[in-house]
Amino acid sequence: MTRTVYVNGAFVPEDEAKISVFDRGFLFSDGVYEVSTVVHGKLLDNPAHLARLRRSMSELNLPSPATDEEIVAAQKKLIEQNSLEEGAVYLQVSRGAADRDFAFPANPKPSLVMFTQPKNLLHAPQVSEGIKIVSVPDIRWKRRDIKTVSLLAQSLAKQAALDAGANDAWMVEDGYVTEGSSNNAFIVDQNGTLITRQLGNEILPGITRASVLRLTEIESIKLEERAFTIAEACAAQEAFITSATTFVWPVVSIDGHTVGDGKPGPVAGKLRELYIETALARAD
Ligand code: PMP
């Protein structure tokens, strides 16, 4: 079945969708993106994703191609036209087509592209099995708080993990974990304290991270927002990742060391359950 995708105001079959070879997203990675999850046909945490999109665009002086209302209407139409029950809507804004030049075009006409991807989210096997992590050096640029389409370092990190027989990579800079290849990293130490890196230019401010941190208050889980090392993670009771498309996935092994008892931990399980419940309650 061919998908219907969205390109600059038009809903078209995926094999008819066109973007210029001069598009600056293609030539310079001059673009930003968001991934909003869909469960039971509804968008999860979408207002927060759109707010982060606005911030990413403003940090890069990227003019907005559409209002939030227009974007939401297009996302919903794509969900409906593709009968998407569970999966994600990908959205990308680039600075558009202009003759190749490092300098920004004087009158940019930004491109907006969206498509859907079905995914098994609620009952992914990783939830009961846990995932294996390997650490890799973080070789990215210094503005990782902006969600740009420049993802080659993350793609290399992910592939290195798969080649090593693991599921994902945690990136390490100056001895400390920054984040996962496409997720935020968490550990629970031997005192039951939840530790995740503080926000800054070094990591993406994950939407799922923020939602999960709000839940720690309800659950009275002690929280420390600070950087941690791989050694601390290996010695932790539990470890897990968060992202829009995983929600919370437990980590059971890091660089070949078993985390805790090698089984998905209770804090990760509880936060996952609560996240899904509360995110679904406010989904639309
Ligand atoms: N960090 C990175 C580098 C990511 O790519 C992602 C997901 N795109 C995240 C964290 C998680 O962010 P979110 O919870 O908003 O999906």
mmCIF file of C-alpha atoms and ligand atoms in Angstrom:
data_model
loop_
_atom_site.group_PDB
_atom_site.id
_atom_site.type_symbol
_atom_site.label_atom_id
_atom_site.label_comp_id
_atom_site.label_asym_id
_atom_site.label_seq_id
_atom_site.Cartn_x
_atom_site.Cartn_y
_atom_site.Cartn_z
ATOM 1 C CA MET A 1 0.000 0.000 0.000
ATOM 2 C CA THR A 2 1.439 3.392 -0.900
ATOM 3 C CA ARG A 3 1.264 6.007 1.793
ATOM 4 C CA THR A 4 -0.145 9.450 1.379
ATOM 5 C CA VAL A 5 2.498 11.992 2.376
ATOM 6 C CA TYR A 6 2.425 15.765 2.789
ATOM 7 C CA VAL A 7 4.683 18.085 0.785
ATOM 8 C CA ASN A 8 4.284 21.841 0.975
ATOM 9 C CA GLY A 9 0.519 21.945 1.262
ATOM 10 C CA ALA A 10 -0.251 18.924 -0.948
ATOM 11 C CA PHE A 11 -1.307 15.407 0.071
ATOM 12 C CA VAL A 12 0.177 13.026 -2.510
ATOM 13 C CA PRO A 13 1.064 9.342 -2.941
ATOM 14 C CA GLU A 14 4.621 8.795 -1.612
ATOM 15 C CA ASP A 15 6.033 7.915 -5.061
ATOM 16 C CA GLU A 16 4.786 11.211 -6.470
ATOM 17 C CA ALA A 17 6.138 13.450 -3.693
ATOM 18 C CA LYS A 18 8.895 15.799 -4.846
ATOM 19 C CA ILE A 19 11.510 17.992 -3.150
ATOM 20 C CA SER A 20 14.055 20.036 -5.110
ATOM 21 C CA VAL A 21 17.680 18.817 -5.401
ATOM 22 C CA PHE A 22 18.512 22.392 -4.338
ATOM 23 C CA ASP A 23 16.602 22.060 -1.080
ATOM 24 C CA ARG A 24 18.932 23.224 1.712
ATOM 25 C CA GLY A 25 17.776 20.373 3.933
ATOM 26 C CA PHE A 26 19.305 18.011 1.355
ATOM 27 C CA LEU A 27 22.460 20.062 0.617
ATOM 28 C CA PHE A 28 23.330 21.506 4.069
ATOM 29 C CA SER A 29 21.190 19.593 6.610
ATOM 30 C CA ASP A 30 19.636 23.036 6.982
ATOM 31 C CA GLY A 31 16.450 21.822 8.568
ATOM 32 C CA VAL A 32 14.757 20.694 11.757
ATOM 33 C CA TYR A 33 12.288 17.930 12.539
ATOM 34 C CA GLU A 34 9.891 16.439 15.052
ATOM 35 C CA VAL A 35 8.454 12.972 15.571
ATOM 36 C CA SER A 36 5.055 12.791 17.251
ATOM 37 C CA THR A 37 3.744 9.433 18.357
ATOM 38 C CA VAL A 38 0.284 8.153 17.490
ATOM 39 C CA VAL A 39 -1.583 5.678 19.708
ATOM 40 C CA HIS A 40 -5.200 4.666 19.041
ATOM 41 C CA GLY A 41 -5.121 7.189 16.168
ATOM 42 C CA LYS A 42 -4.306 10.098 18.547
ATOM 43 C CA LEU A 43 -1.228 12.305 18.844
ATOM 44 C CA LEU A 44 0.738 12.058 22.094
ATOM 45 C CA ASP A 45 2.355 15.153 23.631
ATOM 46 C CA ASN A 46 1.987 16.932 20.283
ATOM 47 C CA PRO A 47 1.728 20.515 21.643
ATOM 48 C CA ALA A 48 5.119 20.044 23.348
ATOM 49 C CA HIS A 49 6.640 18.698 20.108
ATOM 50 C CA LEU A 50 5.320 21.714 18.191
ATOM 51 C CA ALA A 51 6.654 24.098 20.859
ATOM 52 C CA ARG A 52 10.113 22.493 20.511
ATOM 53 C CA LEU A 53 9.816 22.774 16.712
ATOM 54 C CA ARG A 54 9.190 26.548 17.091
ATOM 55 C CA ARG A 55 12.250 26.840 19.306
ATOM 56 C CA SER A 56 14.444 24.840 16.887
ATOM 57 C CA MET A 57 13.303 27.067 13.999
ATOM 58 C CA SER A 58 13.909 30.250 15.931
ATOM 59 C CA GLU A 59 17.434 29.175 17.018
ATOM 60 C CA LEU A 60 18.306 28.737 13.304
ATOM 61 C CA ASN A 61 16.381 31.769 12.039
ATOM 62 C CA LEU A 62 14.259 29.432 9.967
ATOM 63 C CA PRO A 63 11.017 31.061 8.863
ATOM 64 C CA SER A 64 7.943 29.053 9.771
ATOM 65 C CA PRO A 65 6.137 27.440 6.810
ATOM 66 C CA ALA A 66 2.817 27.048 8.658
ATOM 67 C CA THR A 67 0.952 27.853 11.855
ATOM 68 C CA ASP A 68 0.581 25.230 14.590
ATOM 69 C CA GLU A 69 -3.103 24.909 13.652
ATOM 70 C CA GLU A 70 -2.210 24.198 10.011
ATOM 71 C CA ILE A 71 0.418 21.655 11.040
ATOM 72 C CA VAL A 72 -1.960 19.836 13.404
ATOM 73 C CA ALA A 73 -4.673 19.756 10.724
ATOM 74 C CA ALA A 74 -2.188 18.217 8.246
ATOM 75 C CA GLN A 75 -0.929 15.697 10.827
ATOM 76 C CA LYS A 76 -4.498 14.602 11.554
ATOM 77 C CA LYS A 77 -5.386 14.341 7.885
ATOM 78 C CA LEU A 78 -2.325 12.115 7.303
ATOM 79 C CA ILE A 79 -3.279 9.897 10.260
ATOM 80 C CA GLU A 80 -6.765 9.530 8.825
ATOM 81 C CA GLN A 81 -5.772 9.028 5.179
ATOM 82 C CA ASN A 82 -3.200 6.392 6.135
ATOM 83 C CA SER A 83 -5.487 4.758 8.732
ATOM 84 C CA LEU A 84 -2.674 5.054 11.272
ATOM 85 C CA GLU A 85 -3.623 3.530 14.618
ATOM 86 C CA GLU A 86 -0.166 3.157 16.185
ATOM 87 C CA GLY A 87 3.083 4.703 14.968
ATOM 88 C CA ALA A 88 4.517 8.137 14.328
ATOM 89 C CA VAL A 89 4.093 11.255 12.260
ATOM 90 C CA TYR A 90 7.437 12.635 11.050
ATOM 91 C CA LEU A 91 7.613 16.342 10.264
ATOM 92 C CA GLN A 92 10.514 18.249 8.715
ATOM 93 C CA VAL A 93 11.036 21.930 7.998
ATOM 94 C CA SER A 94 13.988 22.986 5.852
ATOM 95 C CA ARG A 95 15.121 26.373 4.607
ATOM 96 C CA GLY A 96 13.862 25.355 1.160
ATOM 97 C CA ALA A 97 15.371 25.484 -2.315
ATOM 98 C CA ALA A 98 17.956 28.099 -3.336
ATOM 99 C CA ASP A 99 21.035 28.022 -5.576
ATOM 100 C CA ARG A 100 23.821 26.361 -3.574
ATOM 101 C CA ASP A 101 25.481 28.908 -1.302
ATOM 102 C CA PHE A 102 26.618 28.648 2.333
ATOM 103 C CA ALA A 103 24.944 31.978 3.058
ATOM 104 C CA PHE A 104 21.205 31.885 3.697
ATOM 105 C CA PRO A 105 18.997 32.850 0.726
ATOM 106 C CA ALA A 106 17.606 36.393 0.975
ATOM 107 C CA ASN A 107 13.983 35.271 0.732
ATOM 108 C CA PRO A 108 13.809 31.687 1.912
ATOM 109 C CA LYS A 109 10.690 29.695 1.149
ATOM 110 C CA PRO A 110 10.809 26.926 3.745
ATOM 111 C CA SER A 111 9.778 23.374 2.826
ATOM 112 C CA LEU A 112 7.430 21.382 5.036
ATOM 113 C CA VAL A 113 7.270 17.621 4.635
ATOM 114 C CA MET A 114 5.333 15.095 6.738
ATOM 115 C CA PHE A 115 4.766 11.365 6.585
ATOM 116 C CA THR A 116 3.442 8.565 8.767
ATOM 117 C CA GLN A 117 5.209 5.392 9.908
ATOM 118 C CA PRO A 118 3.338 2.506 11.528
ATOM 119 C CA LYS A 119 5.186 1.124 14.588
ATOM 120 C CA ASN A 120 4.502 -1.339 17.358
ATOM 121 C CA LEU A 121 4.663 0.952 20.402
ATOM 122 C CA LEU A 122 2.512 -0.374 23.226
ATOM 123 C CA HIS A 123 3.694 -3.972 22.977
ATOM 124 C CA ALA A 124 7.232 -3.665 21.664
ATOM 125 C CA PRO A 125 9.343 -6.747 22.620
ATOM 126 C CA GLN A 126 12.040 -4.464 24.079
ATOM 127 C CA VAL A 127 9.715 -3.655 26.991
ATOM 128 C CA SER A 128 9.846 -7.167 28.458
ATOM 129 C CA GLU A 129 13.321 -8.102 27.177
ATOM 130 C CA GLY A 130 15.172 -4.847 27.836
ATOM 131 C CA ILE A 131 17.854 -3.469 25.523
ATOM 132 C CA LYS A 132 21.636 -3.684 25.393
ATOM 133 C CA ILE A 133 23.653 -0.489 25.192
ATOM 134 C CA VAL A 134 27.238 0.155 24.116
ATOM 135 C CA SER A 135 29.031 3.452 24.724
ATOM 136 C CA VAL A 136 30.545 5.438 21.857
ATOM 137 C CA PRO A 137 32.313 8.806 21.753
ATOM 138 C CA ASP A 138 29.935 11.733 21.202
ATOM 139 C CA ILE A 139 31.295 13.296 17.995
ATOM 140 C CA ARG A 140 28.391 15.714 17.387
ATOM 141 C CA TRP A 141 28.383 19.505 17.080
ATOM 142 C CA LYS A 142 27.807 21.743 20.100
ATOM 143 C CA ARG A 143 24.111 22.649 19.618
ATOM 144 C CA ARG A 144 22.449 19.325 20.294
ATOM 145 C CA ASP A 145 19.537 21.136 21.940
ATOM 146 C CA ILE A 146 18.340 22.026 18.422
ATOM 147 C CA LYS A 147 16.575 19.120 16.738
ATOM 148 C CA THR A 148 18.279 19.361 13.350
ATOM 149 C CA VAL A 149 18.183 16.775 10.548
ATOM 150 C CA SER A 150 21.979 16.569 10.767
ATOM 151 C CA LEU A 151 21.855 13.038 12.215
ATOM 152 C CA LEU A 152 24.906 11.325 10.714
ATOM 153 C CA ALA A 153 26.757 11.041 14.048
ATOM 154 C CA GLN A 154 23.662 9.473 15.652
ATOM 155 C CA SER A 155 23.236 7.131 12.697
ATOM 156 C CA LEU A 156 26.909 6.045 13.016
ATOM 157 C CA ALA A 157 26.435 5.533 16.756
ATOM 158 C CA LYS A 158 23.332 3.396 16.249
ATOM 159 C CA GLN A 159 25.029 1.300 13.550
ATOM 160 C CA ALA A 160 28.129 0.799 15.736
ATOM 161 C CA ALA A 161 25.804 -0.525 18.466
ATOM 162 C CA LEU A 162 24.064 -2.928 16.095
ATOM 163 C CA ASP A 163 27.421 -4.098 14.676
ATOM 164 C CA ALA A 164 28.550 -4.823 18.272
ATOM 165 C CA GLY A 165 25.460 -6.992 18.874
ATOM 166 C CA ALA A 166 23.722 -4.333 21.032
ATOM 167 C CA ASN A 167 20.496 -2.423 20.424
ATOM 168 C CA ASP A 168 21.566 1.171 20.903
ATOM 169 C CA ALA A 169 24.423 3.486 21.833
ATOM 170 C CA TRP A 170 24.926 5.956 24.646
ATOM 171 C CA MET A 171 27.222 8.784 23.604
ATOM 172 C CA VAL A 172 29.988 9.853 25.972
ATOM 173 C CA GLU A 173 31.768 13.211 26.151
ATOM 174 C CA ASP A 174 34.521 14.168 28.618
ATOM 175 C CA GLY A 175 33.830 10.960 30.540
ATOM 176 C CA TYR A 176 30.078 11.560 30.952
ATOM 177 C CA VAL A 177 27.047 10.171 29.125
ATOM 178 C CA THR A 178 25.306 12.836 27.079
ATOM 179 C CA GLU A 179 22.332 10.846 25.709
ATOM 180 C CA GLY A 180 21.348 7.906 23.530
ATOM 181 C CA SER A 181 21.559 7.931 19.730
ATOM 182 C CA SER A 182 17.895 8.971 19.605
ATOM 183 C CA ASN A 183 16.786 9.016 23.229
ATOM 184 C CA ASN A 184 17.554 10.372 26.698
ATOM 185 C CA ALA A 185 19.495 8.225 29.179
ATOM 186 C CA PHE A 186 18.520 7.512 32.804
ATOM 187 C CA ILE A 187 19.888 5.424 35.678
ATOM 188 C CA VAL A 188 18.535 4.529 39.123
ATOM 189 C CA ASP A 189 21.370 4.322 41.655
ATOM 190 C CA GLN A 190 21.628 1.902 44.613
ATOM 191 C CA ASN A 191 19.744 4.419 46.820
ATOM 192 C CA GLY A 192 16.817 4.517 44.403
ATOM 193 C CA THR A 193 17.668 8.003 43.120
ATOM 194 C CA LEU A 194 16.797 8.635 39.491
ATOM 195 C CA ILE A 195 19.639 10.359 37.647
ATOM 196 C CA THR A 196 19.491 11.951 34.195
ATOM 197 C CA ARG A 197 21.663 14.593 32.600
ATOM 198 C CA GLN A 198 20.642 18.209 33.109
ATOM 199 C CA LEU A 199 19.414 20.170 30.079
ATOM 200 C CA GLY A 200 21.876 22.349 28.176
ATOM 201 C CA ASN A 201 23.381 22.627 24.707
ATOM 202 C CA GLU A 202 24.844 19.113 25.108
ATOM 203 C CA ILE A 203 21.559 17.187 24.778
ATOM 204 C CA LEU A 204 18.133 17.367 23.191
ATOM 205 C CA PRO A 205 15.425 18.435 25.650
ATOM 206 C CA GLY A 206 13.343 15.272 25.181
ATOM 207 C CA ILE A 207 9.597 15.716 25.334
ATOM 208 C CA THR A 208 9.229 12.250 26.871
ATOM 209 C CA ARG A 209 12.038 13.059 29.333
ATOM 210 C CA ALA A 210 10.085 16.121 30.520
ATOM 211 C CA SER A 211 6.836 14.160 30.886
ATOM 212 C CA VAL A 212 8.587 11.341 32.768
ATOM 213 C CA LEU A 213 10.321 13.809 35.111
ATOM 214 C CA ARG A 214 6.934 15.316 36.019
ATOM 215 C CA LEU A 215 5.782 11.795 36.972
ATOM 216 C CA THR A 216 8.669 11.287 39.405
ATOM 217 C CA GLU A 217 7.017 13.839 41.714
ATOM 218 C CA ILE A 218 3.744 11.920 41.767
ATOM 219 C CA GLU A 219 5.652 8.716 42.496
ATOM 220 C CA SER A 220 7.913 10.465 45.076
ATOM 221 C CA ILE A 221 11.027 9.261 43.271
ATOM 222 C CA LYS A 222 14.134 11.215 44.282
ATOM 223 C CA LEU A 223 15.594 12.938 41.241
ATOM 224 C CA GLU A 224 19.044 14.294 40.419
ATOM 225 C CA GLU A 225 19.542 16.096 37.120
ATOM 226 C CA ARG A 226 23.269 15.704 36.551
ATOM 227 C CA ALA A 227 25.733 14.008 34.259
ATOM 228 C CA PHE A 228 26.748 10.415 35.083
ATOM 229 C CA THR A 229 29.499 8.102 33.881
ATOM 230 C CA ILE A 230 29.319 4.695 32.222
ATOM 231 C CA ALA A 231 30.892 3.222 35.393
ATOM 232 C CA GLU A 232 28.006 4.650 37.477
ATOM 233 C CA ALA A 233 25.511 3.285 34.967
ATOM 234 C CA CYS A 234 27.077 -0.199 35.128
ATOM 235 C CA ALA A 235 26.817 -0.099 38.953
ATOM 236 C CA ALA A 236 23.214 1.170 38.933
ATOM 237 C CA GLN A 237 20.148 -0.785 40.029
ATOM 238 C CA GLU A 238 18.383 0.105 36.824
ATOM 239 C CA ALA A 239 18.853 2.002 33.601
ATOM 240 C CA PHE A 240 16.436 3.069 30.883
ATOM 241 C CA ILE A 241 15.876 5.332 27.901
ATOM 242 C CA THR A 242 13.016 7.643 26.943
ATOM 243 C CA SER A 243 11.832 8.950 23.575
ATOM 244 C CA ALA A 244 8.606 9.586 21.708
ATOM 245 C CA THR A 245 8.763 6.256 19.885
ATOM 246 C CA THR A 246 9.960 4.056 22.772
ATOM 247 C CA PHE A 247 8.237 5.854 25.698
ATOM 248 C CA VAL A 248 10.405 4.087 28.324
ATOM 249 C CA TRP A 249 12.569 1.094 27.459
ATOM 250 C CA PRO A 250 14.601 -0.688 30.158
ATOM 251 C CA VAL A 251 18.353 -1.144 29.658
ATOM 252 C CA VAL A 252 19.677 -4.508 30.896
ATOM 253 C CA SER A 253 23.296 -4.383 29.726
ATOM 254 C CA ILE A 254 25.881 -1.634 29.202
ATOM 255 C CA ASP A 255 29.195 -2.360 27.445
ATOM 256 C CA GLY A 256 28.704 -6.047 28.281
ATOM 257 C CA HIS A 257 28.043 -5.415 32.034
ATOM 258 C CA THR A 258 24.729 -6.624 33.377
ATOM 259 C CA VAL A 259 22.664 -3.810 34.911
ATOM 260 C CA GLY A 260 21.050 -4.799 38.235
ATOM 261 C CA ASP A 261 19.741 -8.342 38.006
ATOM 262 C CA GLY A 262 19.722 -8.215 34.206
ATOM 263 C CA LYS A 263 15.942 -7.863 34.049
ATOM 264 C CA PRO A 264 13.791 -4.803 33.280
ATOM 265 C CA GLY A 265 13.534 -2.831 36.522
ATOM 266 C CA PRO A 266 10.441 -1.713 38.466
ATOM 267 C CA VAL A 267 11.090 2.063 38.231
ATOM 268 C CA ALA A 268 11.308 1.887 34.419
ATOM 269 C CA GLY A 269 8.196 -0.303 34.345
ATOM 270 C CA LYS A 270 6.182 2.016 36.583
ATOM 271 C CA LEU A 271 7.226 5.190 34.746
ATOM 272 C CA ARG A 272 6.415 3.583 31.390
ATOM 273 C CA GLU A 273 2.964 2.533 32.569
ATOM 274 C CA LEU A 274 2.228 5.967 34.063
ATOM 275 C CA TYR A 275 3.592 7.819 31.029
ATOM 276 C CA ILE A 276 1.356 5.886 28.635
ATOM 277 C CA GLU A 277 -1.678 6.332 30.874
ATOM 278 C CA THR A 278 -1.246 10.083 31.383
ATOM 279 C CA ALA A 279 -0.129 10.846 27.812
ATOM 280 C CA LEU A 280 -3.120 8.957 26.411
ATOM 281 C CA ALA A 281 -5.461 10.826 28.763
ATOM 282 C CA ARG A 282 -4.349 14.179 27.277
ATOM 283 C CA ALA A 283 -3.864 12.915 23.657
ATOM 284 C CA ASP A 284 -5.963 14.304 20.824
HETATM 285 N N1 PMP B 1 17.855 12.710 22.301
HETATM 286 C C1 PMP B 1 18.029 12.579 20.973
HETATM 287 C C2 PMP B 1 19.393 12.773 20.401
HETATM 288 C C3 PMP B 1 16.953 12.255 20.135
HETATM 289 O O1 PMP B 1 17.125 12.124 18.804
HETATM 290 C C4 PMP B 1 15.666 12.045 20.712
HETATM 291 C C5 PMP B 1 14.476 11.666 19.873
HETATM 292 N N2 PMP B 1 14.382 12.320 18.687
HETATM 293 C C6 PMP B 1 15.535 12.188 22.105
HETATM 294 C C7 PMP B 1 16.645 12.527 22.859
HETATM 295 C C8 PMP B 1 14.198 11.980 22.784
HETATM 296 O O2 PMP B 1 13.347 13.059 22.555
HETATM 297 P P1 PMP B 1 11.754 12.887 22.549
HETATM 298 O O3 PMP B 1 11.388 12.327 23.876
HETATM 299 O O4 PMP B 1 11.247 14.249 22.351
HETATM 300 O O5 PMP B 1 11.436 11.935 21.438
#
